[in-house]
Tab-separated table of C-alpha atoms in Angstrom:
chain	number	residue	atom	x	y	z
A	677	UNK	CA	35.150	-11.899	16.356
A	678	UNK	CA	34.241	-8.285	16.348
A	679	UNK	CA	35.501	-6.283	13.359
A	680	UNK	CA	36.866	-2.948	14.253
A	681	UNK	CA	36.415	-1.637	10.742
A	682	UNK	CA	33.182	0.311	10.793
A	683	UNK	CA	30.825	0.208	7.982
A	684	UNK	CA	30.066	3.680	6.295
A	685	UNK	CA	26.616	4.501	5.719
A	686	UNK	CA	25.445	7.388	3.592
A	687	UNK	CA	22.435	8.935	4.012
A	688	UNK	CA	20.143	10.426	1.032
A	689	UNK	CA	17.570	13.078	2.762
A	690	UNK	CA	16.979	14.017	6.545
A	691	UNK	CA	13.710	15.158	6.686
A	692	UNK	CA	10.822	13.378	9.190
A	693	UNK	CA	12.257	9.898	8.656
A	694	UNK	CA	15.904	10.357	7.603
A	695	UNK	CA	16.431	12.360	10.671
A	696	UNK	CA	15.327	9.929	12.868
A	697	UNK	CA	17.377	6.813	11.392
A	698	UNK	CA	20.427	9.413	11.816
A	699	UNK	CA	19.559	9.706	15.501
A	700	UNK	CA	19.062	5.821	16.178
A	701	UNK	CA	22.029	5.446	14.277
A	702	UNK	CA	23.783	7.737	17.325
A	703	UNK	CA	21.739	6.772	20.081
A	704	UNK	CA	21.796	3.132	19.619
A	705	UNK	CA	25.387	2.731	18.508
A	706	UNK	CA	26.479	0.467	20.611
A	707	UNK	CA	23.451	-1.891	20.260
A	708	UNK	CA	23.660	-1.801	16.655
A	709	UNK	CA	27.378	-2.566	16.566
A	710	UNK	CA	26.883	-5.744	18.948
A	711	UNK	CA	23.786	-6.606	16.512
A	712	UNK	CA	26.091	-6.116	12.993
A	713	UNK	CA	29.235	-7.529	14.215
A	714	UNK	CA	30.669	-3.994	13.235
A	715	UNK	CA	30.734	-0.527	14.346
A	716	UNK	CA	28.438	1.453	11.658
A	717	UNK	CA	29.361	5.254	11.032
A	718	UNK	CA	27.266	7.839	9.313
A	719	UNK	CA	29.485	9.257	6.836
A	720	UNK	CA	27.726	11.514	4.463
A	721	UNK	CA	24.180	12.975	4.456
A	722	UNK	CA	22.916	14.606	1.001
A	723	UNK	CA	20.535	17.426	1.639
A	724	UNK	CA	18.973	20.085	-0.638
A	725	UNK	CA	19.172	22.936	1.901
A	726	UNK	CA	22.182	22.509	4.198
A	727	UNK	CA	21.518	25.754	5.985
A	728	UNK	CA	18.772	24.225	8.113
A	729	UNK	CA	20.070	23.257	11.582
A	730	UNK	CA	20.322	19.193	11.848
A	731	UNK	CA	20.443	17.972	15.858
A	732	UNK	CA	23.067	15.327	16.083
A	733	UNK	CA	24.425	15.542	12.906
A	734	UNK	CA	27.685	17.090	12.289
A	735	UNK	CA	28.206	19.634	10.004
A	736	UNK	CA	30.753	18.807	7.954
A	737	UNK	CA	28.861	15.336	6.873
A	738	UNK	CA	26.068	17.281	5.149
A	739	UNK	CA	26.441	18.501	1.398
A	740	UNK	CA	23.730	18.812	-1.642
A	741	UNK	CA	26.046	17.489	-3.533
A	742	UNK	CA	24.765	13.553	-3.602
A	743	UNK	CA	25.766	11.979	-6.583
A	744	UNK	CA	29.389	12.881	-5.523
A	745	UNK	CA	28.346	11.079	-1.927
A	746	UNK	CA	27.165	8.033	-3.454
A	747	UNK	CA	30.134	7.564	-5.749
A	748	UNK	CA	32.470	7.754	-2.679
A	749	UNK	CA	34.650	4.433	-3.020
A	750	UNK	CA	34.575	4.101	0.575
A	751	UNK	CA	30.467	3.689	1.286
A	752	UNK	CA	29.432	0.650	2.022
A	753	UNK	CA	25.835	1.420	2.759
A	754	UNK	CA	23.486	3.977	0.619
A	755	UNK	CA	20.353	5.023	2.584
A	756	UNK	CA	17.920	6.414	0.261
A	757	UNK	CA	14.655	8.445	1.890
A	758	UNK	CA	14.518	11.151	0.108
A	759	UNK	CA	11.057	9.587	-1.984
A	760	UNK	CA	10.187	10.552	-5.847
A	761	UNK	CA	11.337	8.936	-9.307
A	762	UNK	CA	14.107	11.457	-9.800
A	763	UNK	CA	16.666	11.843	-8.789
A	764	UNK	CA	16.687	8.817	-6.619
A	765	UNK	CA	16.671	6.128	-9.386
A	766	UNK	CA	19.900	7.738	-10.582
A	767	UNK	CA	21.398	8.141	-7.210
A	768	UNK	CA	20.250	4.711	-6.621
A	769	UNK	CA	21.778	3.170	-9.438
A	770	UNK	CA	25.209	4.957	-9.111
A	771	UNK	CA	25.412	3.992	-5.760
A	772	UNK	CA	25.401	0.355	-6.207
A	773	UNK	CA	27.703	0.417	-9.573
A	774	UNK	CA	29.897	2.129	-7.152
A	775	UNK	CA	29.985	-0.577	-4.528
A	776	UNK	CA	27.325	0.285	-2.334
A	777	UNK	CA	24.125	-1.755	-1.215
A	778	UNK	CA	20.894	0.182	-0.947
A	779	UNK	CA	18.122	0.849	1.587
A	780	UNK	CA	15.456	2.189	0.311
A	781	UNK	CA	11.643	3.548	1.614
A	782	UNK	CA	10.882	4.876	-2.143
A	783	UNK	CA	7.442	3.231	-2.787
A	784	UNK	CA	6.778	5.092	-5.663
A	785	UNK	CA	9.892	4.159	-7.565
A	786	UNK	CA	9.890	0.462	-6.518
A	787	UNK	CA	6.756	-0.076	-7.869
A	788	UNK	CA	7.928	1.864	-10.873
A	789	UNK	CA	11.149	0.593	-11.509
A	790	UNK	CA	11.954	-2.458	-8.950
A	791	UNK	CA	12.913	-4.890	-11.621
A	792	UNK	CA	15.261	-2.425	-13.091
A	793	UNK	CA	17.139	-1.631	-9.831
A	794	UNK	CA	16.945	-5.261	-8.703
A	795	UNK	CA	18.867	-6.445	-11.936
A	796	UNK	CA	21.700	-3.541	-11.551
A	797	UNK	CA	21.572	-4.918	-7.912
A	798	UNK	CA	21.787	-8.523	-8.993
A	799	UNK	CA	24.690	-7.396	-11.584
A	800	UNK	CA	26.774	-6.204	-8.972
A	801	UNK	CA	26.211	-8.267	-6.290
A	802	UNK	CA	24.931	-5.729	-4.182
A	803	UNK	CA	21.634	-5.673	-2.110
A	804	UNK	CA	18.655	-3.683	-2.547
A	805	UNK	CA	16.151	-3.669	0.706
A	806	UNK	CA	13.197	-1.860	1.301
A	807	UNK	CA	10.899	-2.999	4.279
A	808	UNK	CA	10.036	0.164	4.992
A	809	UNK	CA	8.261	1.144	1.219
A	810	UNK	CA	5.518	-0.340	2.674
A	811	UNK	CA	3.201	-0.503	5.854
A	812	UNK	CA	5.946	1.985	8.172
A	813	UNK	CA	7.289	-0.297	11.051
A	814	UNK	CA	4.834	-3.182	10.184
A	815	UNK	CA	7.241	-6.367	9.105
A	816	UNK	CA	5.358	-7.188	6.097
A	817	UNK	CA	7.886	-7.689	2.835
A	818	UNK	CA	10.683	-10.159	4.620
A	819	UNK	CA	7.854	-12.479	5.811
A	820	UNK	CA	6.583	-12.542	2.590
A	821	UNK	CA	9.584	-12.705	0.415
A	822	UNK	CA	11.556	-15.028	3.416
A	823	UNK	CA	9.371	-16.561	5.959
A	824	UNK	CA	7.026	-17.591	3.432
A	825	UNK	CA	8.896	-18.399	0.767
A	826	UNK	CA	7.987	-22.295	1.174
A	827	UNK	CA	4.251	-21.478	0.653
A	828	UNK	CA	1.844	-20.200	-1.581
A	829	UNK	CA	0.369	-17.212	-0.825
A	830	UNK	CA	-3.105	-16.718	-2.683
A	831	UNK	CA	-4.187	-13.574	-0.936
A	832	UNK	CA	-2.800	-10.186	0.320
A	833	UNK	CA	-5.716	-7.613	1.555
A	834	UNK	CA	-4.811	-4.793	3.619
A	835	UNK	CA	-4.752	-1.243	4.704
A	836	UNK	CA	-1.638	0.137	3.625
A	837	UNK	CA	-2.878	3.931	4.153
A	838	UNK	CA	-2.602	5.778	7.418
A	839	UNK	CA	-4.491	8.545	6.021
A	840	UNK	CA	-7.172	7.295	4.686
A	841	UNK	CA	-7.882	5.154	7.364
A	842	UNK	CA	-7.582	8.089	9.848
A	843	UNK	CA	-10.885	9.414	7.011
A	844	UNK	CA	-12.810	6.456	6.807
A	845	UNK	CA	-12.750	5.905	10.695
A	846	UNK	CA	-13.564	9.446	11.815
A	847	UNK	CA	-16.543	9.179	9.279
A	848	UNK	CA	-18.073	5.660	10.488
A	849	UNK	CA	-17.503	6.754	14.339
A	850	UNK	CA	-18.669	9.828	14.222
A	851	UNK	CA	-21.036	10.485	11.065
A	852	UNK	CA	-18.767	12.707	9.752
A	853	UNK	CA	-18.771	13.691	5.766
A	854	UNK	CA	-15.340	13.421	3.798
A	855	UNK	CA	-14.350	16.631	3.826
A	856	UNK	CA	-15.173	17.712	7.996
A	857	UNK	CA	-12.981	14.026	8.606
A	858	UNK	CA	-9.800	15.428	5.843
A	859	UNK	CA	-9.943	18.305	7.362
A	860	UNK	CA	-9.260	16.870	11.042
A	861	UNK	CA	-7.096	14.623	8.975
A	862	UNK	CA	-5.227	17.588	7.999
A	863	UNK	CA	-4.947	19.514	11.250
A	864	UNK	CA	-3.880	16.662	13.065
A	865	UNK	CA	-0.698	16.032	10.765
A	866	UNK	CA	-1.896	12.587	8.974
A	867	UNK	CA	-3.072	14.325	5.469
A	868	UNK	CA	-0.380	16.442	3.635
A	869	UNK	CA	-1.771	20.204	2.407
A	870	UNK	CA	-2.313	18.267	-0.687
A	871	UNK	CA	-3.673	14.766	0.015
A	872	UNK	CA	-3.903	13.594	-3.530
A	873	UNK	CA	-1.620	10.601	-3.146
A	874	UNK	CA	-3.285	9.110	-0.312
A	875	UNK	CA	-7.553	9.567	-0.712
A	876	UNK	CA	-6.972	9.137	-4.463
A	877	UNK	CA	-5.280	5.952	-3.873
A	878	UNK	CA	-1.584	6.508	-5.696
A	879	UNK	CA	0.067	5.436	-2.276
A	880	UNK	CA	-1.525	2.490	-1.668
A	881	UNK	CA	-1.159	1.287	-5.484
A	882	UNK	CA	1.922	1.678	-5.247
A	883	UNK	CA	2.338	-0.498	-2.575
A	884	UNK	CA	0.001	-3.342	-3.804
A	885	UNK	CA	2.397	-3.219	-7.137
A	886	UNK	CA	5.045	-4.349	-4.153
A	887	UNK	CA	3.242	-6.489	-2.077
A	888	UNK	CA	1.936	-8.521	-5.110
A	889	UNK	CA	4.740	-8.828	-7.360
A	890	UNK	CA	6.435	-10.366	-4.056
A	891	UNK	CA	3.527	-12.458	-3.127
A	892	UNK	CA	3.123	-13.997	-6.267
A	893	UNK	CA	6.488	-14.062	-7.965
A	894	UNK	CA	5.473	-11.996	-10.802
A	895	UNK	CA	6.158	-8.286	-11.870
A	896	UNK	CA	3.814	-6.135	-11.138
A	897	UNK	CA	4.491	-2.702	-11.993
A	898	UNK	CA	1.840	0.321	-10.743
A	899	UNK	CA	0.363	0.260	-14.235
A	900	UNK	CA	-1.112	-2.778	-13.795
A	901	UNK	CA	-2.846	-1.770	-10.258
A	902	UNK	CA	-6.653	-0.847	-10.542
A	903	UNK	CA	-6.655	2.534	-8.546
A	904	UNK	CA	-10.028	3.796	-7.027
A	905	UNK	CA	-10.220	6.496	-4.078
A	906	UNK	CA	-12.223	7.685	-1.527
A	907	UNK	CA	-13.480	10.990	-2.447
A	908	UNK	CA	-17.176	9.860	-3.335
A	909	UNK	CA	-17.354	8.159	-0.214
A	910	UNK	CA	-20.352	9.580	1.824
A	911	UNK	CA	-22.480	8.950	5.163
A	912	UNK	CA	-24.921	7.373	3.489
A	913	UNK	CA	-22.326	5.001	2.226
A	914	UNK	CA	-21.823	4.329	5.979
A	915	UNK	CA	-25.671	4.011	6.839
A	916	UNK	CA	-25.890	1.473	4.369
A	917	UNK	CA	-22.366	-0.343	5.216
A	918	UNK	CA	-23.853	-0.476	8.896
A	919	UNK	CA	-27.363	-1.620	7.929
A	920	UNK	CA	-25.362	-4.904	6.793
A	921	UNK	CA	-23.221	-5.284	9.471
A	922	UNK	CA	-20.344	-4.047	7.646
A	923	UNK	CA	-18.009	-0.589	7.835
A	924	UNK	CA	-15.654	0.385	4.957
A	925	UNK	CA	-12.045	1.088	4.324
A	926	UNK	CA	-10.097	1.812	1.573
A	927	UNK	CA	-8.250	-1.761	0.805
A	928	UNK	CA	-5.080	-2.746	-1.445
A	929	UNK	CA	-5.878	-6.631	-3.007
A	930	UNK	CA	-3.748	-8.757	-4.359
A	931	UNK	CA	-5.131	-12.357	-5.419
A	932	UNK	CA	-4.262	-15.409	-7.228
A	933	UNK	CA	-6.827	-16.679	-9.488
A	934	UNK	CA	-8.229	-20.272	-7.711
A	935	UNK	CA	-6.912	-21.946	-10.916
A	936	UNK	CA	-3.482	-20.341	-10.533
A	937	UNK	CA	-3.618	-18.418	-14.377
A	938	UNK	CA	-3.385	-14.894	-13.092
A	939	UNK	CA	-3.603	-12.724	-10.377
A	940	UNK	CA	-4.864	-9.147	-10.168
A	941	UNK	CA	-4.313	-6.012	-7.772
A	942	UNK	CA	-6.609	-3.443	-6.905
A	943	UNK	CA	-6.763	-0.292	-4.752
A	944	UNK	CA	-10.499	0.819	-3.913
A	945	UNK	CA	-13.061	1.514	-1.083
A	946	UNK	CA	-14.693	-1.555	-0.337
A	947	UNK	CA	-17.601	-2.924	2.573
A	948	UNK	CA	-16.053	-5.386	5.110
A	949	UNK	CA	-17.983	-7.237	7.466
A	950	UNK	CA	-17.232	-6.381	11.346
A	951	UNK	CA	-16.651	-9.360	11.806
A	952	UNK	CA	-13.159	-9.304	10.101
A	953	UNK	CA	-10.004	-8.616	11.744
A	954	UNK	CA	-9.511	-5.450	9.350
A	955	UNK	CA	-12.954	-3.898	10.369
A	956	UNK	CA	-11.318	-3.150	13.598
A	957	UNK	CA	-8.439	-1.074	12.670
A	958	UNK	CA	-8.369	2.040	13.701
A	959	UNK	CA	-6.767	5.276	12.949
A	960	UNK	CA	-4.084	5.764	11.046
A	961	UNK	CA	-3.113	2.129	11.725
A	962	UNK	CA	-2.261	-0.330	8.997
A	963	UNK	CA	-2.984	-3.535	8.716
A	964	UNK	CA	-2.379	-6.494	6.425
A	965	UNK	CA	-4.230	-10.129	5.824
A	966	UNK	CA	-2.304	-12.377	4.190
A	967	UNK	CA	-3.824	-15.857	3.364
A	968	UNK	CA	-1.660	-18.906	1.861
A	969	UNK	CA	-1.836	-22.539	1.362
A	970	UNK	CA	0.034	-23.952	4.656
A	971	UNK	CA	0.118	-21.269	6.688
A	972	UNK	CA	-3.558	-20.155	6.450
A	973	UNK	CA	-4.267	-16.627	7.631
A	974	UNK	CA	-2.099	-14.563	8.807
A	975	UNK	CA	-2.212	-10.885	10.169
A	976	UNK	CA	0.182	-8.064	10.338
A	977	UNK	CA	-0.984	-4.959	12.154
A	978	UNK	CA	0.770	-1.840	13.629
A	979	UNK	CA	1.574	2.337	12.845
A	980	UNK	CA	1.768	2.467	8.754
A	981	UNK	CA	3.853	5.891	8.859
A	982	UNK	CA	5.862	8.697	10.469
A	983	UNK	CA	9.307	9.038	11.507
A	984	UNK	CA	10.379	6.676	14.050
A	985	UNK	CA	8.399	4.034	12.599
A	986	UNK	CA	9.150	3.948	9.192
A	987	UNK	CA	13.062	4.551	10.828
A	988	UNK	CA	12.348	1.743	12.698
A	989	UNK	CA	11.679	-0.269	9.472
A	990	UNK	CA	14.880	1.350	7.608
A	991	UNK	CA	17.366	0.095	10.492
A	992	UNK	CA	16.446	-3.497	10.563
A	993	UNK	CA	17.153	-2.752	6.787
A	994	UNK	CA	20.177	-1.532	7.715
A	995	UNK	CA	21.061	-4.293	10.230
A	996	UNK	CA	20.668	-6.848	7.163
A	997	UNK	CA	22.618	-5.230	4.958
A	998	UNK	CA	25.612	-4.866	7.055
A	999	UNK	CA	25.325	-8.147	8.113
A	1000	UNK	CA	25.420	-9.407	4.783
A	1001	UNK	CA	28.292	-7.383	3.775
A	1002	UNK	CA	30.457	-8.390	6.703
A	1003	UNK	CA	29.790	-12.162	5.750
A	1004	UNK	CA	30.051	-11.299	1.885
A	1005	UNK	CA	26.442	-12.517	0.632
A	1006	UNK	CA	23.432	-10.947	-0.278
A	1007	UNK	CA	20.466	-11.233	0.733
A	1008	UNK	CA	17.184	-12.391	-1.369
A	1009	UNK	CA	16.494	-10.608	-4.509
A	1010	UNK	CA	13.714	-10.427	-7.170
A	1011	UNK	CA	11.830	-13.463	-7.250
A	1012	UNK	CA	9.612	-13.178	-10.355
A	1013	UNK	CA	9.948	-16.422	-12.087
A	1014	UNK	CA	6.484	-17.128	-12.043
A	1015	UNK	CA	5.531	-14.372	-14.589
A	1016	UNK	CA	2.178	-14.969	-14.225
A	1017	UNK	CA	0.053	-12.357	-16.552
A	1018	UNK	CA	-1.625	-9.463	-14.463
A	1019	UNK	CA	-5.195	-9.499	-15.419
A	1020	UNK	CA	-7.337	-6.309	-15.904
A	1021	UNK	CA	-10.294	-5.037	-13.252
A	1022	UNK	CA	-12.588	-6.889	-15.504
A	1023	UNK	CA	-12.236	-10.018	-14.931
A	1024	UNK	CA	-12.158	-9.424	-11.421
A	1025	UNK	CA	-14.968	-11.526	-9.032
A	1026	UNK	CA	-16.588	-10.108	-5.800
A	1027	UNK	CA	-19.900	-9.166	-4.351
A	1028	UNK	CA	-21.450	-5.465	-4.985
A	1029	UNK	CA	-23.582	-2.940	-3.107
A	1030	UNK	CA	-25.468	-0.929	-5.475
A	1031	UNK	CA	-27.829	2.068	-4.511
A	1032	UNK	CA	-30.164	3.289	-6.605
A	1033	UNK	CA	-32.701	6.017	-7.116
A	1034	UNK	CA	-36.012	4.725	-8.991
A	1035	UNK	CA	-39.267	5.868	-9.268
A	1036	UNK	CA	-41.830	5.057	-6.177
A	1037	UNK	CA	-44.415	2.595	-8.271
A	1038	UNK	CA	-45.163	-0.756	-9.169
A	1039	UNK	CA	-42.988	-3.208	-11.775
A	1040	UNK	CA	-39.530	-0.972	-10.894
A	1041	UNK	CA	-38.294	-3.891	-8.605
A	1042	UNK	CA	-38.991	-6.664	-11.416
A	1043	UNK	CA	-37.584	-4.381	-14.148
A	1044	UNK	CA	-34.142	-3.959	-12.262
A	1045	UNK	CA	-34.222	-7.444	-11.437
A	1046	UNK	CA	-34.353	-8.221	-15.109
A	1047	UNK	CA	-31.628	-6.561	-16.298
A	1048	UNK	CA	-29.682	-7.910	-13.574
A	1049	UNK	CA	-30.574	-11.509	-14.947
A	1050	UNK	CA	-29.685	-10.315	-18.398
A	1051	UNK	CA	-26.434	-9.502	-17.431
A	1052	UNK	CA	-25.488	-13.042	-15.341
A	1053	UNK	CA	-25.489	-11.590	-12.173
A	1054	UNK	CA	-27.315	-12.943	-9.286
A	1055	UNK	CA	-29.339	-10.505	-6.449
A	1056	UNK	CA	-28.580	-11.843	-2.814
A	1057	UNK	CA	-30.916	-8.866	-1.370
A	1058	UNK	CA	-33.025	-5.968	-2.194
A	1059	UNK	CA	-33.832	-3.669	0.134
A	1060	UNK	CA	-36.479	-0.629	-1.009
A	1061	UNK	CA	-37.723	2.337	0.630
A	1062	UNK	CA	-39.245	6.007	-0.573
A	1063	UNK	CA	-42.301	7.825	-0.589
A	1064	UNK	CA	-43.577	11.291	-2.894
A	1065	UNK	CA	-42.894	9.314	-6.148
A	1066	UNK	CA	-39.571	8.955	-5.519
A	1067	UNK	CA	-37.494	5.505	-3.577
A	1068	UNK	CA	-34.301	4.286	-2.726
A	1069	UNK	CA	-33.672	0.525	-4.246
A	1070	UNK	CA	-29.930	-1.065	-2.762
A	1071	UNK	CA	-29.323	-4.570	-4.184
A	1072	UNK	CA	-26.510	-6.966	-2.559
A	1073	UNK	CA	-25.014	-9.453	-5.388
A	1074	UNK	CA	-23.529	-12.523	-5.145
A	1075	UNK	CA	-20.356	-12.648	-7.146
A	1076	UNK	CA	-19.856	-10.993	-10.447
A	1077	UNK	CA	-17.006	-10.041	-12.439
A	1078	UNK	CA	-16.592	-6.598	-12.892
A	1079	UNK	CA	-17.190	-6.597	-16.397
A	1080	UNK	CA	-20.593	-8.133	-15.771
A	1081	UNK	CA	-21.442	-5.679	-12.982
A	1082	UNK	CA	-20.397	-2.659	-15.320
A	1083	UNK	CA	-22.666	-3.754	-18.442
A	1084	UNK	CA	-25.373	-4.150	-15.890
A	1085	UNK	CA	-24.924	-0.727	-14.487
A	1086	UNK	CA	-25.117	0.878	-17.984
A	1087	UNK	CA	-28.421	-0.649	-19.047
A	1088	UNK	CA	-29.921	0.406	-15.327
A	1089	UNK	CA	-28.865	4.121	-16.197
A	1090	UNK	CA	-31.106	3.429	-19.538
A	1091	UNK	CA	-34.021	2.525	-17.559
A	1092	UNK	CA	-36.680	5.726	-17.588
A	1093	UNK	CA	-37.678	4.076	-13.890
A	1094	UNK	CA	-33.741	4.601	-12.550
A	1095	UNK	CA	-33.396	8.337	-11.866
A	1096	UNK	CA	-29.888	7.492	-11.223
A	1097	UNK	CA	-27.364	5.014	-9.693
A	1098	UNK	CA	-26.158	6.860	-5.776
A	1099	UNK	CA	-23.501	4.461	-5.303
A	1100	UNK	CA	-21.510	1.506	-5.850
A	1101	UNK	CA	-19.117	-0.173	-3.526
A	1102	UNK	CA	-17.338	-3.361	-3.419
A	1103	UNK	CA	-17.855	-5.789	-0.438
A	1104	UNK	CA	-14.861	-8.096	0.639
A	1105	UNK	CA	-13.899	-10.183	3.410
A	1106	UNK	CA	-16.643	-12.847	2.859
C-alpha cells in the first residue's frame, strides 16, 4: 500500500552535483515515488550564497542557515554534498541526533571520520550511505559491503581518479609531457584551477581508506594510506612502460596479506601490463578490479565524476534510505570486526622498474647487480644503452618489499659509477 505521507529530504549544498539530485528529485518524481513506496519532497536546501539563481528550486526552500535545517524535527532525509571536514561532520552529526538518516558524497571526511559518524549512526538507529564518495555513478561500495559480504575479498585495485586518468592517457596516446596533458586537463573542465587533490593523490587516498576498510572489515583511516602522485611522471616513463608492453596509471591498492595478518593501501603511479582490463581505461573513466575467494575477479567500470553521475549515485542512496525508513530498519553499517592491523609501505611486495644513469664502461652492470644481491632482491631484466661516456641502465625486479627496494636504491646513489637514479615506478597487474 502506497503511503501518502511524503518523506522530507534536506539538501546540504547545490552546486554541480547537489543541483542535479534536486532536479532528478523533480523530474523523476513520480518514478521515485513508485520506487520508495512514498512520495519524497525536497524540503530545505542550505546554501552559502542564496542570491544565486537556482532552476527548479523554489525560493523559499533555500537558506544559509543549515544547522537550523538539519535540526528540523520533521526531516527525514539529510543530503550532504557540500564536501570538506567542516562544517559537514557537525551538520552531519546533528542531523542524525535529530532524527534524520544521512547521504553523503564527502570522501574526504569518511575516510577521516567514518567510524565516528557510523557509531552516532549506529546509536541512533539511523543510516549513513555514501555510494557516491567513491568512483561517481560506478556501483562499487554496496557490492562490496552487500553483494559480497559472503566472500573474502583479497584485492581491490583501481582507478578511482577521473583526472588523473584524463593525464596519464593524453600522455601515453599522444607523447605528451605532464604539464601540456594538465593543462588540456584543465581547459577541458576535468582538473580544478588547483589540481592538488587529484595528481598529488589526496582524492584517491581517500577513497582507498573507504574501499579497504570495507573490503577487509578493518578501519582504515587516510593516515594509514601510502600516498604517491603523478607529478614526476614523464615521457620517458612512457617509452619505457611501452618497451615492456605495459602503460601506466595512477592506481589505489588495497590487499590482504596471502597469510591473512594484515593488509595495506596505497595510492601511486604504477606500470600495468596491456594486457589487463585497467590498461584500457580511458579518459576520465574509472575503473575498479576487485578479486575475492569465490567470486574471482570482478570488474566495475564507468564515469568516476561530475554532476549527473555522482547524482546518479546519491539517488539510489536516497532510494535506500527511504525505503528503509518506510519499513523501519536500517540498512548495513560499519563492518570492522576484523581489525586487522594496517601495515606500513614497507613491508609492501611487488615488482619495480628502475632507471638509471651510470657511467658508459665496463664492470657498471656487475657492480649494480651486486648491490642488488646484497640487498635480497632479484633482477628479472636489464636492459642498457648509451654512448659519450655516459648510459642508461633500467632493471625489472622480481618481487621485493619496499623496504628492500629502498635500501637498495640508497647504496646505488653511493656508487661513483651511478650518476643518478631517473626513475622508479611500481609494476602491478602481474
Amino acid at each position: 500500500m502506497m503511503r501518502t505521507r511524503p518523506l522530507k529530504v534536506a539538501l546540504l549544498g547545490c552546486g554541480v552535483v547537489g543541483s542535479e539530485v534536486a532536479r532528478i528529485m523533480t523530474t523523476h518524481a513520480d518514478d521515485l515515488t513508485a520506487r520508495i513506496g512514498a512520495p519524497v519532497e525536497l524540503a530545505g536546501v542550505a546554501v552559502r550564497r542564496p542570491d544565486r539563481v537556482r532552476e527548479g528550486i523554489a525560493p523559499e526552500l533555500v537558506t544559509t542557515d543549515a544547522t537550523a535545517l538539519v535540526k528540523r524535527g520533521d526531516i527525514d532525509v539529510v543530503v550532504e554534498v557540500i564536501g570538506g571536514i567542516e562544517p559537514a561532520r557537525s551538520l552531519i552529526t546533528t542531523a542524525i541526533e535529530h532524527g534524520a538518516s544521512v547521504v553523503s558524497a564527502n570522501k574526504a571526511l569518511l575516510a577521516q571520520d567514518g567510524a565516528a559518524l557510523h557509531a552516532v549512526a549506529e546509536q541512533h538507529g539511523k543510516d549513513l550511505y555514501y555510494e557516491a564518495a567513491v568512483a561517481g555513478a560506478i556501483p562499487l561500495i554496496r557490492p562490496l559491503r552487500e553483494s559480497l559480504a559472503g566472500d573474502k575479498i583479497n584485492r581491490v585495485m583501481g582507478i578511482v581518479n577521473g583526472t588523473t586518468n584524463f593525464i596519464l592517457d593524453k600522455m601515453d596516446s599522444t607523447g605528451a609531457g605532464y604539464q601540456e596533458a594538465l593543462d588540456e586537463a584543465t581547459a577541458l573542465g576535468y582538473a580544478e584551477a588547483d589540481p592538488t587533490a587529484d595528481v598529488e593523490g589526496f582524492d584517491a587516498a581517500a577513497k582507498a581508506a573507504i574501499l579497504a576498510g570495507i573490503a577487509f572489515h578493518t578501519r582504515v583511516r587516510l593516515d594509514d594510506v601510502y600516498r604517491e602522485g603523478m607529478t614526476e611522471v614523464t615521457a620517458a616513463d612512457f617509452a619505457s612502460a611501452k618497451e615492456m608492453g605495459c602503460t601506466i596509471k595512477l592506481l589505489a591498492i588495497c590487499e590482504r596479506a596471502e597469510d591473512g595478518a594484515f593488509v595495506t593501501a596505497r595510492v601511486h603511479p604504477a606500470m600495468i601490463p596491456l594486457s589487463h582490463p585497467l590498461a584500457s581505461v580511458r579518459g576520465a573513466y574509472n575503473a575498479v578490479f576487485v578479486e575475492s575467494d569465490a567470486a574471482g575477479q570482478l570488474m566495475f567500470y564507468g564515469p568516476g565524476a561530475g554532476g549527473s553521475p555522482t547524482a546518479s549515485a546519491v539517488l539510489g542512496d536516497l532510494v535506500a534510505v527511504c525505503r528503509n525508513r518506510i519499513g523501519g530498519a536500517t540498512g548495513p553499517g560499519e563492518s570492522a570486526y576484523a581489525a586487522l592491523p594496517v601495515s606500513p609501505m614497507g613491508d609492501v611486495v611487488t615488482r619495480y622498474h628502475i632507471s638509471l644513469d651510470v657511467a658508459d664502461k665496463p664492470g657498471v652492470l656487475a657492480q649494480v647487480a651486486t648491490v642488488f644481491a646484497e640487498h635480497g632482491v632479484s633482477i628479472d631484466t636489464v636492459r642498457q644503452s648509451g654512448k659519450d661516456g655516459e648510459a642508461s641502465l633500467v632493471v625489472v625486479t622480481h618481487r621485493a618489499s619496499d623496504a628492500a627496494l629502498t635500501g637498495t636504491v640508497e647504496a646505488l646513489r653511493k656508487l661513483d659509477t651511478v650518476r643518478g637514479v631517473a626513475s622508479i615506478m611500481r609494476v602491478e597487474g602481474e
